[in-house]
Amino acid sequence: MTSDAPADTRPETDPSDPTDPRLPLRTARLVLRPLALSDIDALLAYRGQPETVRYVPFEPGTRAELLTRLRTDLVGAVPTDEGQALKLGVEVAATGELVGDVVLFWHSRQHRAGEIGYLLHPDHQGRGYATEAAAALLTFAFDVLGLHRVVARVDARNTASARVARRLWMRQEAHLVENEWFKGGWADELVFAVLEDEWRTARRAADGPAR
Ligand SMILES: CC(C)(COP(=O)(O)OP(=O)(O)OC[C@H]1O[C@@H](n2cnc3c(N)ncnc32)[C@H](O)[C@@H]1OP(=O)(O)O)[C@@H](O)C(=O)NCCC(=O)NCCS
């Protein structure tokens, strides 16, 4: 990986559809919206840090790499079929600041199965933003995509991420021992899951975005 990759000379256009009426998703404090090329500085500020990507399956991004990803796979389009993912930036509504991003994978149409992921700038952790954003993604997964079950897969050392999953009423269903060769060593993985009816029941009982 190198930071002096040649400049990308393709036109400065954003690939997301800005007219999709289902986006952005709004929560009490956040706007979850498609990322734009103009987010590159904010994205680099957290995705470029080793600390942010320690337990996720990619390395810190360079500006050139992140620009390429903004044009290709960090596209905020609503999935139309399995194998696709919704990737949204997390913006603080009060300030307009991009503080992270979240993802909802649609894994299987037959099994109505999906997966969530979340990533925040270190300066904006500890405020409940990841839980709030992921809760909106789960509601979207069940209400809009009609999923039945959504999982989160977490490195067992990533205690902050496991706490997010638990706050989202996700049940820990597995502790997989050394199941992945991850960044130079064997890593344990926790699997969390929540079903549609569990989500709806918990949400009704809590009358809020998350516990
Ligand atoms: C995983 C990650 C998103 C968790 O971030 P986080 O800030 O701990 O999670 P939240 O934004 O939901 O914040 C929850 C914390 O804010 C606290 N908090 C403070 N004010 C709050 C408020 N107004 N509302 C809710 N929570 C609040 C909560 O008590 C909680 O703290 P605790 O976990 O120590 O009990 C973050 O560590 C991260 O980005 N890591 C790098 C990427 C990564 O590993 N992603 C996960 C891959 S599986």
PDB file of C-alpha atoms and ligand atoms in Angstrom:
ATOM      1  CA  MET A   1       0.000   0.000   0.000  1.00  0.00           C
ATOM      2  CA  THR A   2       1.337   3.444  -0.872  1.00  0.00           C
ATOM      3  CA  SER A   3       0.155   6.988  -0.322  1.00  0.00           C
ATOM      4  CA  ASP A   4       1.635   8.359  -3.553  1.00  0.00           C
ATOM      5  CA  ALA A   5      -0.672   6.566  -5.952  1.00  0.00           C
ATOM      6  CA  PRO A   6      -1.261   8.452  -9.224  1.00  0.00           C
ATOM      7  CA  ALA A   7      -4.063  11.011  -9.141  1.00  0.00           C
ATOM      8  CA  ASP A   8      -7.454   9.727 -10.232  1.00  0.00           C
ATOM      9  CA  THR A   9      -8.481  11.868 -13.174  1.00  0.00           C
ATOM     10  CA  ARG A  10     -12.045  10.644 -13.612  1.00  0.00           C
ATOM     11  CA  PRO A  11     -14.834  13.261 -13.386  1.00  0.00           C
ATOM     12  CA  GLU A  12     -15.770  14.511  -9.917  1.00  0.00           C
ATOM     13  CA  THR A  13     -19.248  13.029  -9.817  1.00  0.00           C
ATOM     14  CA  ASP A  14     -20.836  11.091  -6.976  1.00  0.00           C
ATOM     15  CA  PRO A  15     -22.183   7.662  -7.887  1.00  0.00           C
ATOM     16  CA  SER A  16     -25.046   7.560  -5.334  1.00  0.00           C
ATOM     17  CA  ASP A  17     -28.602   8.361  -6.417  1.00  0.00           C
ATOM     18  CA  PRO A  18     -29.460  11.633  -4.634  1.00  0.00           C
ATOM     19  CA  THR A  19     -33.170  11.238  -5.429  1.00  0.00           C
ATOM     20  CA  ASP A  20     -33.835   7.989  -3.507  1.00  0.00           C
ATOM     21  CA  PRO A  21     -36.742   8.955  -1.199  1.00  0.00           C
ATOM     22  CA  ARG A  22     -35.721   6.352   1.409  1.00  0.00           C
ATOM     23  CA  LEU A  23     -32.520   8.247   2.150  1.00  0.00           C
ATOM     24  CA  PRO A  24     -31.171   9.856   4.213  1.00  0.00           C
ATOM     25  CA  LEU A  25     -32.101   8.042   7.419  1.00  0.00           C
ATOM     26  CA  ARG A  26     -32.625  10.415  10.335  1.00  0.00           C
ATOM     27  CA  THR A  27     -32.290   9.756  14.060  1.00  0.00           C
ATOM     28  CA  ALA A  28     -32.527  12.051  17.068  1.00  0.00           C
ATOM     29  CA  ARG A  29     -28.983  13.365  16.580  1.00  0.00           C
ATOM     30  CA  LEU A  30     -27.756  11.968  13.275  1.00  0.00           C
ATOM     31  CA  VAL A  31     -28.287  12.013   9.539  1.00  0.00           C
ATOM     32  CA  LEU A  32     -27.220   8.806   7.759  1.00  0.00           C
ATOM     33  CA  ARG A  33     -26.587   9.762   4.183  1.00  0.00           C
ATOM     34  CA  PRO A  34     -24.667   8.580   1.150  1.00  0.00           C
ATOM     35  CA  LEU A  35     -21.019   9.531   1.220  1.00  0.00           C
ATOM     36  CA  ALA A  36     -19.837  12.072  -1.330  1.00  0.00           C
ATOM     37  CA  LEU A  37     -16.461  12.753  -2.880  1.00  0.00           C
ATOM     38  CA  SER A  38     -16.385  15.960  -0.858  1.00  0.00           C
ATOM     39  CA  ASP A  39     -16.241  13.804   2.309  1.00  0.00           C
ATOM     40  CA  ILE A  40     -12.713  12.703   1.505  1.00  0.00           C
ATOM     41  CA  ASP A  41     -10.982  14.804   4.194  1.00  0.00           C
ATOM     42  CA  ALA A  42     -13.382  13.726   6.924  1.00  0.00           C
ATOM     43  CA  LEU A  43     -13.174  10.095   5.800  1.00  0.00           C
ATOM     44  CA  LEU A  44      -9.375  10.167   5.750  1.00  0.00           C
ATOM     45  CA  ALA A  45      -9.375  11.653   9.275  1.00  0.00           C
ATOM     46  CA  TYR A  46     -10.705   8.383  10.724  1.00  0.00           C
ATOM     47  CA  ARG A  47     -10.311   5.679   8.058  1.00  0.00           C
ATOM     48  CA  GLY A  48      -6.686   6.708   7.691  1.00  0.00           C
ATOM     49  CA  GLN A  49      -5.927   5.927  11.348  1.00  0.00           C
ATOM     50  CA  PRO A  50      -4.539   2.535  12.442  1.00  0.00           C
ATOM     51  CA  GLU A  51      -6.590   2.756  15.649  1.00  0.00           C
ATOM     52  CA  THR A  52      -9.886   2.917  13.755  1.00  0.00           C
ATOM     53  CA  VAL A  53      -9.222  -0.120  11.580  1.00  0.00           C
ATOM     54  CA  ARG A  54      -7.459  -2.350  14.135  1.00  0.00           C
ATOM     55  CA  TYR A  55     -10.295  -4.884  14.271  1.00  0.00           C
ATOM     56  CA  VAL A  56     -11.772  -4.482  10.799  1.00  0.00           C
ATOM     57  CA  PRO A  57     -10.597  -6.409   7.746  1.00  0.00           C
ATOM     58  CA  PHE A  58      -8.780  -3.591   5.970  1.00  0.00           C
ATOM     59  CA  GLU A  59      -5.754  -1.400   6.494  1.00  0.00           C
ATOM     60  CA  PRO A  60      -5.728   2.392   7.051  1.00  0.00           C
ATOM     61  CA  GLY A  61      -6.746   4.028   3.781  1.00  0.00           C
ATOM     62  CA  THR A  62      -4.694   6.585   1.890  1.00  0.00           C
ATOM     63  CA  ARG A  63      -6.375   9.564   0.246  1.00  0.00           C
ATOM     64  CA  ALA A  64      -6.055   7.983  -3.197  1.00  0.00           C
ATOM     65  CA  GLU A  65      -7.457   4.648  -2.022  1.00  0.00           C
ATOM     66  CA  LEU A  66     -10.363   6.249  -0.217  1.00  0.00           C
ATOM     67  CA  LEU A  67     -11.199   8.401  -3.239  1.00  0.00           C
ATOM     68  CA  THR A  68     -11.311   5.261  -5.344  1.00  0.00           C
ATOM     69  CA  ARG A  69     -13.518   3.550  -2.767  1.00  0.00           C
ATOM     70  CA  LEU A  70     -15.867   6.567  -2.692  1.00  0.00           C
ATOM     71  CA  ARG A  71     -16.333   6.079  -6.441  1.00  0.00           C
ATOM     72  CA  THR A  72     -16.755   2.326  -6.304  1.00  0.00           C
ATOM     73  CA  ASP A  73     -17.786   0.459  -3.147  1.00  0.00           C
ATOM     74  CA  LEU A  74     -18.603   3.167  -0.584  1.00  0.00           C
ATOM     75  CA  VAL A  75     -21.725   4.027  -2.544  1.00  0.00           C
ATOM     76  CA  GLY A  76     -24.893   4.878  -0.635  1.00  0.00           C
ATOM     77  CA  ALA A  77     -27.452   3.103  -2.812  1.00  0.00           C
ATOM     78  CA  VAL A  78     -30.291   1.032  -1.355  1.00  0.00           C
ATOM     79  CA  PRO A  79     -29.655  -2.662  -2.184  1.00  0.00           C
ATOM     80  CA  THR A  80     -31.957  -4.262  -4.718  1.00  0.00           C
ATOM     81  CA  ASP A  81     -30.731  -7.819  -4.207  1.00  0.00           C
ATOM     82  CA  GLU A  82     -28.604 -10.102  -2.060  1.00  0.00           C
ATOM     83  CA  GLY A  83     -24.886  -9.580  -2.269  1.00  0.00           C
ATOM     84  CA  GLN A  84     -25.297  -5.807  -2.123  1.00  0.00           C
ATOM     85  CA  ALA A  85     -24.757  -3.409   0.778  1.00  0.00           C
ATOM     86  CA  LEU A  86     -26.008  -0.034   1.933  1.00  0.00           C
ATOM     87  CA  LYS A  87     -23.105   2.135   3.053  1.00  0.00           C
ATOM     88  CA  LEU A  88     -23.915   5.455   4.684  1.00  0.00           C
ATOM     89  CA  GLY A  89     -21.945   8.252   6.268  1.00  0.00           C
ATOM     90  CA  VAL A  90     -22.850   9.258   9.835  1.00  0.00           C
ATOM     91  CA  GLU A  91     -23.321  12.999  10.082  1.00  0.00           C
ATOM     92  CA  VAL A  92     -24.045  14.887  13.294  1.00  0.00           C
ATOM     93  CA  ALA A  93     -27.245  16.751  12.474  1.00  0.00           C
ATOM     94  CA  ALA A  94     -26.435  19.766  14.648  1.00  0.00           C
ATOM     95  CA  THR A  95     -23.041  20.441  13.059  1.00  0.00           C
ATOM     96  CA  GLY A  96     -23.071  18.701   9.672  1.00  0.00           C
ATOM     97  CA  GLU A  97     -19.819  16.969  10.624  1.00  0.00           C
ATOM     98  CA  LEU A  98     -19.138  13.507   9.185  1.00  0.00           C
ATOM     99  CA  VAL A  99     -18.029  11.368  12.145  1.00  0.00           C
ATOM    100  CA  GLY A 100     -18.174   7.821  10.815  1.00  0.00           C
ATOM    101  CA  ASP A 101     -19.887   5.364   8.540  1.00  0.00           C
ATOM    102  CA  VAL A 102     -22.095   2.324   8.806  1.00  0.00           C
ATOM    103  CA  VAL A 103     -22.909  -0.602   6.559  1.00  0.00           C
ATOM    104  CA  LEU A 104     -25.814  -2.985   6.112  1.00  0.00           C
ATOM    105  CA  PHE A 105     -25.025  -6.080   4.033  1.00  0.00           C
ATOM    106  CA  TRP A 106     -27.876  -8.020   2.460  1.00  0.00           C
ATOM    107  CA  HIS A 107     -26.406 -11.518   2.509  1.00  0.00           C
ATOM    108  CA  SER A 108     -29.289 -13.774   1.476  1.00  0.00           C
ATOM    109  CA  ARG A 109     -32.675 -13.273  -0.154  1.00  0.00           C
ATOM    110  CA  GLN A 110     -33.780 -16.828   0.673  1.00  0.00           C
ATOM    111  CA  HIS A 111     -32.840 -16.618   4.343  1.00  0.00           C
ATOM    112  CA  ARG A 112     -33.640 -12.882   4.604  1.00  0.00           C
ATOM    113  CA  ALA A 113     -30.282 -12.454   6.283  1.00  0.00           C
ATOM    114  CA  GLY A 114     -28.083  -9.411   6.740  1.00  0.00           C
ATOM    115  CA  GLU A 115     -25.189  -7.994   8.703  1.00  0.00           C
ATOM    116  CA  ILE A 116     -24.320  -4.597  10.135  1.00  0.00           C
ATOM    117  CA  GLY A 117     -21.014  -2.844  10.696  1.00  0.00           C
ATOM    118  CA  TYR A 118     -20.048   0.545  12.153  1.00  0.00           C
ATOM    119  CA  LEU A 119     -16.978   2.730  12.372  1.00  0.00           C
ATOM    120  CA  LEU A 120     -16.524   6.072  14.141  1.00  0.00           C
ATOM    121  CA  HIS A 121     -13.831   8.725  14.332  1.00  0.00           C
ATOM    122  CA  PRO A 122     -12.073   8.183  17.710  1.00  0.00           C
ATOM    123  CA  ASP A 123     -12.868  11.773  18.741  1.00  0.00           C
ATOM    124  CA  HIS A 124     -16.578  11.037  18.410  1.00  0.00           C
ATOM    125  CA  GLN A 125     -16.728   7.734  20.241  1.00  0.00           C
ATOM    126  CA  GLY A 126     -18.310   7.438  23.674  1.00  0.00           C
ATOM    127  CA  ARG A 127     -21.402   9.478  22.765  1.00  0.00           C
ATOM    128  CA  GLY A 128     -23.756   6.755  21.608  1.00  0.00           C
ATOM    129  CA  TYR A 129     -23.543   7.668  17.916  1.00  0.00           C
ATOM    130  CA  ALA A 130     -22.637   4.158  16.724  1.00  0.00           C
ATOM    131  CA  THR A 131     -25.527   2.565  18.613  1.00  0.00           C
ATOM    132  CA  GLU A 132     -27.936   5.245  17.389  1.00  0.00           C
ATOM    133  CA  ALA A 133     -26.824   4.875  13.769  1.00  0.00           C
ATOM    134  CA  ALA A 134     -26.824   1.064  13.842  1.00  0.00           C
ATOM    135  CA  ALA A 135     -30.317   1.076  15.365  1.00  0.00           C
ATOM    136  CA  ALA A 136     -31.545   3.062  12.353  1.00  0.00           C
ATOM    137  CA  LEU A 137     -29.889   0.525  10.046  1.00  0.00           C
ATOM    138  CA  LEU A 138     -31.597  -2.363  11.819  1.00  0.00           C
ATOM    139  CA  THR A 139     -34.980  -0.669  11.481  1.00  0.00           C
ATOM    140  CA  PHE A 140     -34.223  -0.171   7.786  1.00  0.00           C
ATOM    141  CA  ALA A 141     -33.153  -3.800   7.445  1.00  0.00           C
ATOM    142  CA  PHE A 142     -36.411  -5.118   8.884  1.00  0.00           C
ATOM    143  CA  ASP A 143     -38.864  -2.481   7.597  1.00  0.00           C
ATOM    144  CA  VAL A 144     -37.515  -1.740   4.122  1.00  0.00           C
ATOM    145  CA  LEU A 145     -35.491  -4.791   3.073  1.00  0.00           C
ATOM    146  CA  GLY A 146     -37.802  -7.195   4.932  1.00  0.00           C
ATOM    147  CA  LEU A 147     -34.945  -9.083   6.542  1.00  0.00           C
ATOM    148  CA  HIS A 148     -35.587 -11.734   9.193  1.00  0.00           C
ATOM    149  CA  ARG A 149     -32.207 -11.850  10.945  1.00  0.00           C
ATOM    150  CA  VAL A 150     -29.259  -9.487  11.164  1.00  0.00           C
ATOM    151  CA  VAL A 151     -25.866 -10.346  12.608  1.00  0.00           C
ATOM    152  CA  ALA A 152     -22.799  -8.454  13.741  1.00  0.00           C
ATOM    153  CA  ARG A 153     -19.416 -10.199  13.655  1.00  0.00           C
ATOM    154  CA  VAL A 154     -16.976  -8.764  16.148  1.00  0.00           C
ATOM    155  CA  ASP A 155     -13.335  -9.478  16.960  1.00  0.00           C
ATOM    156  CA  ALA A 156     -13.408 -10.785  20.535  1.00  0.00           C
ATOM    157  CA  ARG A 157     -10.850  -8.141  21.558  1.00  0.00           C
ATOM    158  CA  ASN A 158     -13.135  -5.363  20.289  1.00  0.00           C
ATOM    159  CA  THR A 159     -15.045  -4.801  23.514  1.00  0.00           C
ATOM    160  CA  ALA A 160     -16.481  -1.443  22.462  1.00  0.00           C
ATOM    161  CA  SER A 161     -18.040  -3.032  19.377  1.00  0.00           C
ATOM    162  CA  ALA A 162     -19.471  -5.924  21.394  1.00  0.00           C
ATOM    163  CA  ARG A 163     -21.073  -3.397  23.749  1.00  0.00           C
ATOM    164  CA  VAL A 164     -22.719  -1.695  20.761  1.00  0.00           C
ATOM    165  CA  ALA A 165     -24.155  -5.040  19.615  1.00  0.00           C
ATOM    166  CA  ARG A 166     -25.491  -5.814  23.091  1.00  0.00           C
ATOM    167  CA  ARG A 167     -27.070  -2.367  23.384  1.00  0.00           C
ATOM    168  CA  LEU A 168     -28.891  -3.171  20.127  1.00  0.00           C
ATOM    169  CA  TRP A 169     -30.513  -6.219  21.760  1.00  0.00           C
ATOM    170  CA  MET A 170     -28.304  -8.508  19.709  1.00  0.00           C
ATOM    171  CA  ARG A 171     -27.741 -11.888  21.328  1.00  0.00           C
ATOM    172  CA  GLN A 172     -24.249 -13.340  21.430  1.00  0.00           C
ATOM    173  CA  GLU A 173     -24.652 -16.680  19.676  1.00  0.00           C
ATOM    174  CA  ALA A 174     -21.074 -17.743  19.181  1.00  0.00           C
ATOM    175  CA  HIS A 175     -17.537 -17.285  20.331  1.00  0.00           C
ATOM    176  CA  LEU A 176     -15.515 -18.773  17.503  1.00  0.00           C
ATOM    177  CA  VAL A 177     -12.028 -19.631  18.693  1.00  0.00           C
ATOM    178  CA  GLU A 178      -9.150 -18.650  16.402  1.00  0.00           C
ATOM    179  CA  ASN A 179     -11.407 -18.940  13.346  1.00  0.00           C
ATOM    180  CA  GLU A 180      -9.674 -16.189  11.359  1.00  0.00           C
ATOM    181  CA  TRP A 181      -6.081 -15.449  10.452  1.00  0.00           C
ATOM    182  CA  PHE A 182      -6.342 -11.725  11.046  1.00  0.00           C
ATOM    183  CA  LYS A 183      -3.593  -9.151  10.529  1.00  0.00           C
ATOM    184  CA  GLY A 184      -0.778 -11.533  11.348  1.00  0.00           C
ATOM    185  CA  GLY A 185      -2.334 -13.698  14.057  1.00  0.00           C
ATOM    186  CA  TRP A 186      -5.233 -15.966  14.923  1.00  0.00           C
ATOM    187  CA  ALA A 187      -8.276 -14.085  16.184  1.00  0.00           C
ATOM    188  CA  ASP A 188     -11.434 -15.126  17.994  1.00  0.00           C
ATOM    189  CA  GLU A 189     -14.732 -13.854  16.622  1.00  0.00           C
ATOM    190  CA  LEU A 190     -18.030 -13.192  18.393  1.00  0.00           C
ATOM    191  CA  VAL A 191     -21.277 -13.541  16.455  1.00  0.00           C
ATOM    192  CA  PHE A 192     -24.245 -11.468  17.586  1.00  0.00           C
ATOM    193  CA  ALA A 193     -27.737 -11.671  16.102  1.00  0.00           C
ATOM    194  CA  VAL A 194     -31.195 -10.169  16.386  1.00  0.00           C
ATOM    195  CA  LEU A 195     -34.417 -11.367  14.746  1.00  0.00           C
ATOM    196  CA  GLU A 196     -37.069  -9.069  13.325  1.00  0.00           C
ATOM    197  CA  ASP A 197     -39.683  -9.887  15.986  1.00  0.00           C
ATOM    198  CA  GLU A 198     -37.115  -9.550  18.779  1.00  0.00           C
ATOM    199  CA  TRP A 199     -36.142  -6.152  17.455  1.00  0.00           C
ATOM    200  CA  ARG A 200     -39.716  -4.926  17.264  1.00  0.00           C
ATOM    201  CA  THR A 201     -40.566  -6.227  20.749  1.00  0.00           C
ATOM    202  CA  ALA A 202     -37.449  -4.711  22.295  1.00  0.00           C
ATOM    203  CA  ARG A 203     -37.996  -1.395  20.575  1.00  0.00           C
ATOM    204  CA  ARG A 204     -41.603  -1.196  21.675  1.00  0.00           C
ATOM    205  CA  ALA A 205     -40.611  -2.020  25.254  1.00  0.00           C
ATOM    206  CA  ALA A 206     -37.760   0.499  25.323  1.00  0.00           C
ATOM    207  CA  ASP A 207     -39.608   3.220  23.411  1.00  0.00           C
ATOM    208  CA  GLY A 208     -36.257   4.560  22.275  1.00  0.00           C
ATOM    209  CA  PRO A 209     -33.458   4.043  19.775  1.00  0.00           C
ATOM    210  CA  ALA A 210     -31.440   1.638  21.941  1.00  0.00           C
ATOM    211  CA  ARG A 211     -30.641   0.880  25.533  1.00  0.00           C
TER     212      ARG A 211
HETATM  213  C1  LIG B   1     -17.052   0.106  17.646  1.00  0.00           C
HETATM  214  C2  LIG B   1     -17.244   1.606  17.827  1.00  0.00           C
HETATM  215  C3  LIG B   1     -18.066   2.164  16.703  1.00  0.00           C
HETATM  216  C4  LIG B   1     -17.948   1.834  19.168  1.00  0.00           C
HETATM  217  O1  LIG B   1     -17.979   3.217  19.413  1.00  0.00           O
HETATM  218  P1  LIG B   1     -18.602   3.760  20.762  1.00  0.00           P
HETATM  219  O2  LIG B   1     -18.463   5.217  20.733  1.00  0.00           O
HETATM  220  O3  LIG B   1     -18.057   3.002  21.921  1.00  0.00           O
HETATM  221  O4  LIG B   1     -20.138   3.346  20.652  1.00  0.00           O
HETATM  222  P2  LIG B   1     -21.338   4.363  20.703  1.00  0.00           P
HETATM  223  O5  LIG B   1     -21.098   5.469  19.746  1.00  0.00           O
HETATM  224  O6  LIG B   1     -22.573   3.600  20.574  1.00  0.00           O
HETATM  225  O7  LIG B   1     -21.197   4.990  22.160  1.00  0.00           O
HETATM  226  C5  LIG B   1     -21.514   4.208  23.279  1.00  0.00           C
HETATM  227  C6  LIG B   1     -20.800   4.761  24.476  1.00  0.00           C
HETATM  228  O8  LIG B   1     -21.114   6.137  24.601  1.00  0.00           O
HETATM  229  C7  LIG B   1     -21.628   6.372  25.930  1.00  0.00           C
HETATM  230  N1  LIG B   1     -22.531   7.547  25.834  1.00  0.00           N
HETATM  231  C8  LIG B   1     -22.177   8.778  26.225  1.00  0.00           C
HETATM  232  N2  LIG B   1     -23.178   9.633  25.965  1.00  0.00           N
HETATM  233  C9  LIG B   1     -24.176   8.927  25.404  1.00  0.00           C
HETATM  234  C10 LIG B   1     -25.463   9.266  24.928  1.00  0.00           C
HETATM  235  N3  LIG B   1     -25.927  10.524  24.963  1.00  0.00           N
HETATM  236  N4  LIG B   1     -26.225   8.290  24.388  1.00  0.00           N
HETATM  237  C11 LIG B   1     -25.787   7.023  24.356  1.00  0.00           C
HETATM  238  N5  LIG B   1     -24.554   6.639  24.791  1.00  0.00           N
HETATM  239  C12 LIG B   1     -23.756   7.597  25.324  1.00  0.00           C
HETATM  240  C13 LIG B   1     -22.242   5.051  26.325  1.00  0.00           C
HETATM  241  O9  LIG B   1     -22.355   4.910  27.706  1.00  0.00           O
HETATM  242  C14 LIG B   1     -21.264   4.074  25.747  1.00  0.00           C
HETATM  243  O10 LIG B   1     -20.137   3.950  26.550  1.00  0.00           O
HETATM  244  P3  LIG B   1     -19.654   2.474  27.061  1.00  0.00           P
HETATM  245  O11 LIG B   1     -19.604   1.577  25.859  1.00  0.00           O
HETATM  246  O12 LIG B   1     -18.324   2.735  27.649  1.00  0.00           O
HETATM  247  O13 LIG B   1     -20.682   2.039  28.025  1.00  0.00           O
HETATM  248  C15 LIG B   1     -15.862   2.322  17.885  1.00  0.00           C
HETATM  249  O14 LIG B   1     -15.090   1.787  18.926  1.00  0.00           O
HETATM  250  C16 LIG B   1     -15.104   2.216  16.569  1.00  0.00           C
HETATM  251  O15 LIG B   1     -15.387   2.933  15.622  1.00  0.00           O
HETATM  252  N6  LIG B   1     -14.098   1.326  16.521  1.00  0.00           N
HETATM  253  C17 LIG B   1     -13.299   1.173  15.329  1.00  0.00           C
HETATM  254  C18 LIG B   1     -14.066   0.474  14.212  1.00  0.00           C
HETATM  255  C19 LIG B   1     -14.596  -0.865  14.655  1.00  0.00           C
HETATM  256  O16 LIG B   1     -13.899  -1.633  15.299  1.00  0.00           O
HETATM  257  N7  LIG B   1     -15.853  -1.132  14.300  1.00  0.00           N
HETATM  258  C20 LIG B   1     -16.544  -2.338  14.677  1.00  0.00           C
HETATM  259  C21 LIG B   1     -16.221  -3.446  13.764  1.00  0.00           C
HETATM  260  S1  LIG B   1     -17.098  -4.929  14.244  1.00  0.00           S
END
